[in-house]
Coordinates of C-alpha atoms and ligand atoms in Angstrom, one line a residue:
M1 CA 8.9 18.5 -26.1
S2 CA 9.0 15.2 -25.6
E3 CA 7.5 13.2 -23.2
M4 CA 9.3 10.9 -21.0
Q5 CA 8.9 7.6 -19.5
P6 CA 10.6 6.7 -15.8
P7 CA 13.8 5.9 -16.3
S8 CA 13.7 1.8 -16.0
A9 CA 10.1 1.0 -17.2
S10 CA 9.6 -1.6 -19.5
P11 CA 6.7 -1.1 -22.1
A12 CA 3.0 -2.3 -21.6
P13 CA 4.2 -6.2 -22.3
R14 CA 0.8 -7.6 -24.3
G15 CA 1.1 -7.4 -27.4
H16 CA -2.0 -5.2 -28.0
S17 CA -2.4 -3.8 -31.8
S18 CA -4.1 -0.8 -30.6
R19 CA -4.2 0.4 -26.5
P20 CA -7.6 0.5 -24.6
E21 CA -8.4 3.7 -23.2
L22 CA -9.2 2.2 -20.7
S23 CA -8.3 -1.1 -18.6
I24 CA -10.2 -2.4 -15.1
V25 CA -7.9 -4.2 -13.3
V26 CA -9.6 -6.4 -11.1
P27 CA -7.6 -8.5 -8.0
V28 CA -10.3 -12.2 -8.0
H29 CA -10.7 -14.3 -4.8
N30 CA -13.7 -16.9 -5.0
E31 CA -15.8 -14.3 -6.6
A32 CA -17.9 -16.5 -9.2
E33 CA -21.4 -15.0 -8.4
N34 CA -20.0 -11.4 -8.7
L35 CA -17.7 -11.5 -11.8
P36 CA -20.8 -11.6 -14.4
L37 CA -22.7 -8.7 -12.3
L38 CA -19.7 -6.7 -12.4
L39 CA -18.8 -7.0 -16.0
E40 CA -22.6 -5.5 -16.7
R41 CA -22.2 -2.7 -14.7
L42 CA -19.0 -1.9 -16.2
K43 CA -20.7 -2.3 -19.5
Q44 CA -23.4 -0.3 -19.2
V45 CA -21.2 2.5 -17.4
L46 CA -18.4 2.4 -19.7
D47 CA -19.8 1.6 -23.5
G48 CA -20.4 5.3 -24.6
A49 CA -18.1 7.0 -21.5
V50 CA -14.6 5.9 -23.3
T51 CA -13.9 5.0 -26.8
S52 CA -12.4 1.7 -25.5
W53 CA -12.0 -0.5 -22.4
E54 CA -10.5 -3.5 -21.5
L55 CA -11.1 -5.7 -17.9
V56 CA -8.5 -7.4 -16.3
C57 CA -8.9 -10.2 -14.1
I58 CA -6.6 -11.5 -11.9
D59 CA -7.8 -14.9 -10.3
D60 CA -5.8 -14.6 -7.1
G61 CA -5.9 -18.7 -6.3
S62 CA -9.3 -19.0 -6.3
R63 CA -11.0 -22.2 -5.3
D64 CA -14.8 -21.6 -6.3
G65 CA -15.5 -21.6 -10.1
T66 CA -14.0 -18.4 -10.6
L67 CA -12.3 -19.1 -13.4
A68 CA -14.7 -21.0 -15.4
V69 CA -16.6 -18.0 -14.7
L70 CA -13.5 -16.4 -16.5
R71 CA -12.8 -18.3 -19.5
L72 CA -16.8 -18.3 -20.4
L73 CA -17.1 -14.7 -19.8
A74 CA -13.5 -14.3 -21.6
A75 CA -14.8 -16.5 -24.6
Q76 CA -18.2 -14.2 -24.6
D77 CA -16.6 -11.0 -24.7
R78 CA -13.0 -9.7 -26.1
R79 CA -12.4 -6.9 -23.9
V80 CA -12.2 -9.5 -21.1
S81 CA -9.0 -11.0 -20.0
A82 CA -7.7 -12.9 -17.0
V83 CA -4.7 -14.5 -15.2
S84 CA -5.1 -16.9 -13.0
F85 CA -2.6 -17.6 -9.9
S86 CA -1.2 -21.4 -8.9
R87 CA -2.6 -20.4 -5.5
N88 CA -3.5 -17.3 -3.5
F89 CA -0.8 -14.8 -2.8
G90 CA -2.7 -12.0 -1.8
K91 CA -4.6 -9.1 -3.1
E92 CA -1.5 -6.5 -3.4
I93 CA 0.0 -8.8 -5.5
A94 CA -2.5 -9.7 -7.8
I95 CA -3.0 -5.7 -8.2
A96 CA 0.6 -5.6 -9.1
A97 CA 0.1 -8.3 -11.5
G98 CA -3.0 -6.7 -13.1
L99 CA -0.7 -3.7 -13.7
D100 CA 1.5 -5.7 -15.4
H101 CA -0.9 -7.0 -17.6
A102 CA -3.3 -3.8 -18.2
S103 CA -2.3 -2.1 -21.5
G104 CA -4.6 1.0 -21.4
D105 CA -3.9 4.9 -21.1
A106 CA -5.5 5.1 -17.7
V107 CA -6.1 2.1 -15.5
V108 CA -9.2 2.1 -12.9
I109 CA -8.1 -1.0 -9.7
M110 CA -11.3 -1.9 -8.0
D111 CA -13.1 -4.5 -5.9
A112 CA -14.7 -7.4 -7.7
D113 CA -17.8 -7.2 -5.4
L114 CA -19.2 -4.3 -6.4
Q115 CA -18.5 -2.6 -3.2
H116 CA -16.7 0.1 -5.6
P117 CA -19.5 1.4 -7.8
P118 CA -18.7 1.2 -11.1
E119 CA -20.9 4.8 -11.8
T120 CA -17.7 6.8 -9.3
I121 CA -15.5 5.7 -12.8
L122 CA -17.2 8.3 -14.6
L123 CA -15.9 10.6 -12.1
F124 CA -12.6 9.4 -11.9
L125 CA -12.4 10.0 -15.8
E126 CA -13.6 13.3 -15.5
K127 CA -10.8 14.6 -13.0
W128 CA -8.2 12.5 -15.7
R129 CA -8.9 14.4 -18.3
E130 CA -8.8 17.7 -16.1
G131 CA -5.2 16.3 -16.2
Y132 CA -4.8 14.3 -12.7
L133 CA -2.7 11.4 -13.2
N134 CA -3.4 9.9 -9.4
V135 CA -7.4 9.9 -8.9
Y136 CA -8.1 8.1 -6.1
G137 CA -11.8 7.1 -4.2
Q138 CA -12.4 8.0 -0.9
R139 CA -14.6 6.2 1.4
S140 CA -17.2 8.6 3.0
D141 CA -18.1 6.3 5.9
R142 CA -17.3 3.1 7.3
D143 CA -20.4 2.1 8.7
G144 CA -20.3 -1.4 7.3
E145 CA -17.7 -2.1 9.4
T146 CA -17.2 -3.3 12.6
R147 CA -16.9 -1.0 15.3
L148 CA -13.3 -3.0 16.0
K149 CA -12.1 -2.2 12.3
R150 CA -12.8 1.2 12.2
N151 CA -11.4 2.0 15.5
F152 CA -8.0 -0.1 14.2
A153 CA -8.1 2.2 10.4
K154 CA -8.3 5.1 12.8
A155 CA -5.2 4.2 15.0
F156 CA -3.5 2.9 11.5
Y157 CA -3.9 6.3 9.8
R158 CA -2.8 8.7 13.1
L159 CA 0.3 6.3 13.5
F160 CA 1.5 6.5 9.9
A161 CA 1.0 10.1 9.6
R162 CA 3.6 10.5 13.0
F163 CA 6.0 7.9 11.8
G164 CA 5.3 7.7 8.3
E165 CA 7.5 9.2 5.9
T166 CA 4.9 9.6 3.1
E167 CA 1.3 11.4 3.6
L168 CA -1.4 9.3 3.5
P169 CA -5.1 10.5 2.5
E170 CA -7.2 9.4 4.7
G171 CA -9.7 6.5 3.9
A172 CA -7.8 6.3 0.3
G173 CA -7.7 2.9 -0.6
D174 CA -6.9 0.9 -3.5
F175 CA -9.8 1.9 -5.8
R176 CA -8.9 4.8 -8.0
L177 CA -7.5 5.8 -11.6
L178 CA -4.1 6.0 -12.2
D179 CA -3.0 7.2 -15.8
R180 CA -0.5 5.3 -17.6
K181 CA 2.7 7.6 -16.6
V182 CA 1.9 6.3 -12.7
V183 CA 1.7 3.0 -13.5
D184 CA 5.1 3.0 -15.2
A185 CA 6.5 4.5 -12.2
L186 CA 4.7 1.7 -9.9
R187 CA 5.8 -1.2 -12.2
A188 CA 9.5 0.7 -12.0
L189 CA 9.5 -0.2 -8.2
P190 CA 11.4 -3.3 -7.2
E191 CA 9.5 -3.8 -3.9
R192 CA 8.5 -7.7 -3.0
A193 CA 6.1 -6.6 0.0
R194 CA 4.2 -4.5 -1.7
F195 CA 2.2 -2.2 0.1
S196 CA 0.6 -0.3 -2.7
K197 CA -1.5 1.9 -0.4
G198 CA 2.0 3.8 0.4
L199 CA 3.6 3.6 -2.8
Y200 CA 0.5 5.3 -4.6
A201 CA 1.0 8.4 -2.6
W202 CA 4.4 8.1 -2.6
V203 CA 5.3 7.9 -6.4
G204 CA 3.8 11.7 -6.9
F205 CA 1.8 12.6 -9.8
R206 CA -0.7 15.2 -9.7
S207 CA -3.3 13.7 -7.0
T208 CA -7.0 14.6 -6.6
G209 CA -9.8 12.3 -4.8
I210 CA -12.7 11.8 -5.2
S211 CA -15.4 10.5 -2.3
F212 CA -17.9 7.4 -2.6
D213 CA -20.0 5.3 -0.7
V214 CA -19.4 1.8 0.1
A215 CA -22.3 -0.4 -1.1
E216 CA -23.2 -3.6 0.0
R217 CA -21.2 -6.5 -0.8
E218 CA -23.0 -8.1 -3.1
H219 CA -22.4 -12.0 -2.6
G220 CA -19.8 -13.7 -0.4
V221 CA -18.4 -12.6 2.3
S222 CA -15.1 -10.1 3.0
K223 CA -11.7 -12.3 3.0
F224 CA -9.9 -9.9 5.5
R225 CA -9.4 -11.2 8.7
Y226 CA -7.8 -9.5 11.4
R227 CA -4.5 -11.6 12.1
K228 CA -4.3 -10.8 7.9
L229 CA -5.0 -6.8 8.5
F230 CA -2.4 -6.5 11.1
S231 CA 0.2 -8.2 9.3
F232 CA -1.0 -5.6 6.2
A233 CA -0.4 -2.6 8.3
F234 CA 3.0 -4.0 9.8
D235 CA 4.0 -4.4 6.5
G236 CA 2.7 -0.9 5.7
L237 CA 4.3 0.9 8.9
S238 CA 7.6 -1.1 8.4
S239 CA 8.0 -0.2 4.7
F240 CA 7.5 3.5 5.0
S241 CA 9.1 4.3 8.1
T242 CA 12.6 3.8 10.0
V243 CA 11.2 5.0 13.7
P244 CA 11.3 1.6 15.5
L245 CA 15.3 1.1 14.1
K246 CA 16.2 4.5 16.1
I247 CA 14.0 3.1 19.4
A248 CA 17.1 0.9 20.4
T249 CA 19.4 4.3 20.0
W250 CA 16.9 6.2 22.1
A251 CA 16.3 3.4 24.9
G252 CA 20.3 2.6 25.1
V253 CA 20.7 6.4 25.8
V254 CA 17.6 6.5 28.3
I255 CA 19.5 3.6 29.8
A256 CA 23.1 4.9 30.2
V257 CA 22.5 8.1 31.6
M258 CA 20.3 6.4 34.3
A259 CA 23.4 4.5 34.8
A260 CA 25.3 7.2 35.5
M261 CA 22.9 9.0 37.8
T262 CA 23.1 6.0 39.5
A263 CA 26.7 5.6 39.7
L264 CA 26.6 8.8 41.2
F265 CA 23.9 8.4 43.7
F266 CA 26.2 5.2 45.1
V267 CA 29.1 7.2 45.2
L268 CA 27.1 9.8 47.1
R269 CA 25.9 7.5 49.6
T270 CA 29.2 5.6 50.1
L271 CA 30.7 8.9 51.2
F272 CA 27.7 10.3 53.6
F273 CA 27.0 7.1 55.2
G274 CA 29.4 4.6 53.8
T275 CA 28.8 0.7 52.3
D276 CA 26.5 -1.5 53.7
L277 CA 26.6 -4.2 50.6
P278 CA 30.4 -4.0 49.4
G279 CA 30.3 -4.6 45.4
F280 CA 26.7 -4.2 44.8
P281 CA 26.6 -0.7 43.2
S282 CA 29.7 -1.4 40.9
L283 CA 28.0 -4.3 39.5
I284 CA 24.8 -2.5 38.7
V285 CA 25.9 0.3 37.6
S286 CA 28.7 -2.0 35.0
I287 CA 25.5 -4.0 34.4
M288 CA 23.3 -1.2 33.4
F289 CA 26.2 1.3 31.5
F290 CA 26.6 -1.5 29.5
S291 CA 23.2 -2.5 28.2
G292 CA 23.2 1.0 27.4
I293 CA 26.2 0.7 25.4
Q294 CA 25.0 -1.9 23.7
L295 CA 21.6 -0.9 22.7
V296 CA 23.7 2.0 21.6
S297 CA 25.2 0.2 18.9
L298 CA 22.4 -1.9 18.3
G299 CA 20.7 1.2 17.3
M300 CA 24.0 1.9 14.9
I301 CA 23.5 -1.1 13.2
G302 CA 20.3 0.1 12.7
E303 CA 20.6 2.9 11.3
Y304 CA 22.8 1.3 8.2
V305 CA 20.3 -1.5 7.9
G306 CA 18.0 1.4 7.5
R307 CA 20.2 2.6 4.7
I308 CA 20.4 -0.7 2.9
F309 CA 16.9 -0.7 3.2
A310 CA 16.1 2.7 1.3
E311 CA 18.6 0.6 -1.3
V312 CA 17.2 -1.7 -1.6
K313 CA 14.1 0.0 -2.2
R314 CA 15.9 2.5 -4.6
T315 CA 13.7 5.3 -2.8
S316 CA 16.6 7.5 -2.4
S317 CA 17.3 8.1 -5.7
T318 CA 14.1 7.0 -8.4
P319 CA 12.7 10.6 -9.4
F320 CA 9.9 10.0 -12.1
W321 CA 9.7 12.7 -14.6
I322 CA 5.9 13.8 -16.0
A323 CA 8.0 15.6 -18.7
S324 CA 11.5 16.7 -19.8
L325 CA 11.4 20.1 -22.1
R326 CA 14.7 19.4 -24.0
S327 CA 15.3 20.3 -27.7
Q328 CA 16.8 17.1 -29.5
Ligands
UDP401 N1 -8.8 -10.4 -2.8 C1 -8.0 -11.4 -3.8 N2 -7.3 -11.8 -3.1 C2 -7.4 -12.2 -1.6 C3 -8.5 -11.6 -0.7 C4 -9.4 -10.8 -1.8 O1 -7.7 -10.8 -4.4 O2 -6.3 -13.2 -1.1 C5 -9.9 -9.7 -3.7 C6 -11.1 -10.2 -3.7 O3 -11.6 -10.8 -4.9 C7 -11.8 -8.6 -3.6 C8 -11.1 -7.1 -3.2 O4 -9.5 -8.8 -3.2 O5 -11.8 -8.4 -5.0 C9 -11.3 -7.0 -1.8 O6 -11.4 -8.3 -0.9 P1 -12.7 -8.6 0.5 O7 -13.7 -7.4 -0.5 O8 -12.7 -9.5 0.4 O9 -12.1 -7.0 1.2 P2 -12.8 -6.2 1.8 O10 -13.9 -5.2 1.0 O11 -13.8 -6.6 3.2 O12 -11.7 -4.8 2.5
MG402 MG1 -15.1 -6.1 -0.5

């Protein structure tokens, strides 16, 4: 039996002489105060739990002393490495870069602010050793958030469940463990506007959830403002649903049918009562009818755009393998 990598995945990029068992990938934006604490907690939890581990920090254009702190930590501890972006590119892109630089057999993605309790990693590892390749943390409550944020999240999950083409486990975020096979599958996806929550679920593999309590942020404030969350939600829906493209078609059909009914109404009225304003009925009916035709044509173009979209994302033809049972 030979195990196969996904077709277009490339090998881990860094020349590690030996791969660590576990990589911790952390997107970091202005978290200078939290990083030393995070490393301390990780040491306590991971030493003894795994044979070897590394911490990969992606400094997403921080403007405080984050880079200096990372330099210091990397000099003190060889297990710490970091990549620093030229500016703020956003958490999603930082995570993608982190996956590119992590070389472990398993990768844990977590926040730098200690809201994701390091102790939960032990439960992730347990599930991983049982054979789960995609272990996601599920937040057990959203108490720490404002009502508005909570309701917004709920509405988003409902919309996504209705219209999205992938099933999203509720409350699952970026805090998770991914086996090397899943990481390679994710890295093989060429998408630019990444909605990783959806991608984690979309690639598949044997998955399970572990619930955890979201801790208080250790230092600093959350970097996600409402505007950012909205554009994030829109990214998510538009990359996993073609329903919006179909709206034009349906609106067009409805308007065309209404035009036909209006025409019938005017014909009957003229037959029975004569006309009061010559030219008006034909004008209204033709405007409505042609608006309908235009919308239907837009919808038709939309269908093709949807197909191009799937091709560009290469979602129509990229199976990922966990094993291939072929005799050589
Ligand atoms: N983060 C990032 N780039 C950004 C915003 C945030 O890398 O543009 C990181 C941040 O340093 C933290 C994680 O993403 O490690 C989650 O951010 P935050 O705690 O602000 O978000 P929240 O917990 O409110 O969702
Ligand atoms: Mg946070």
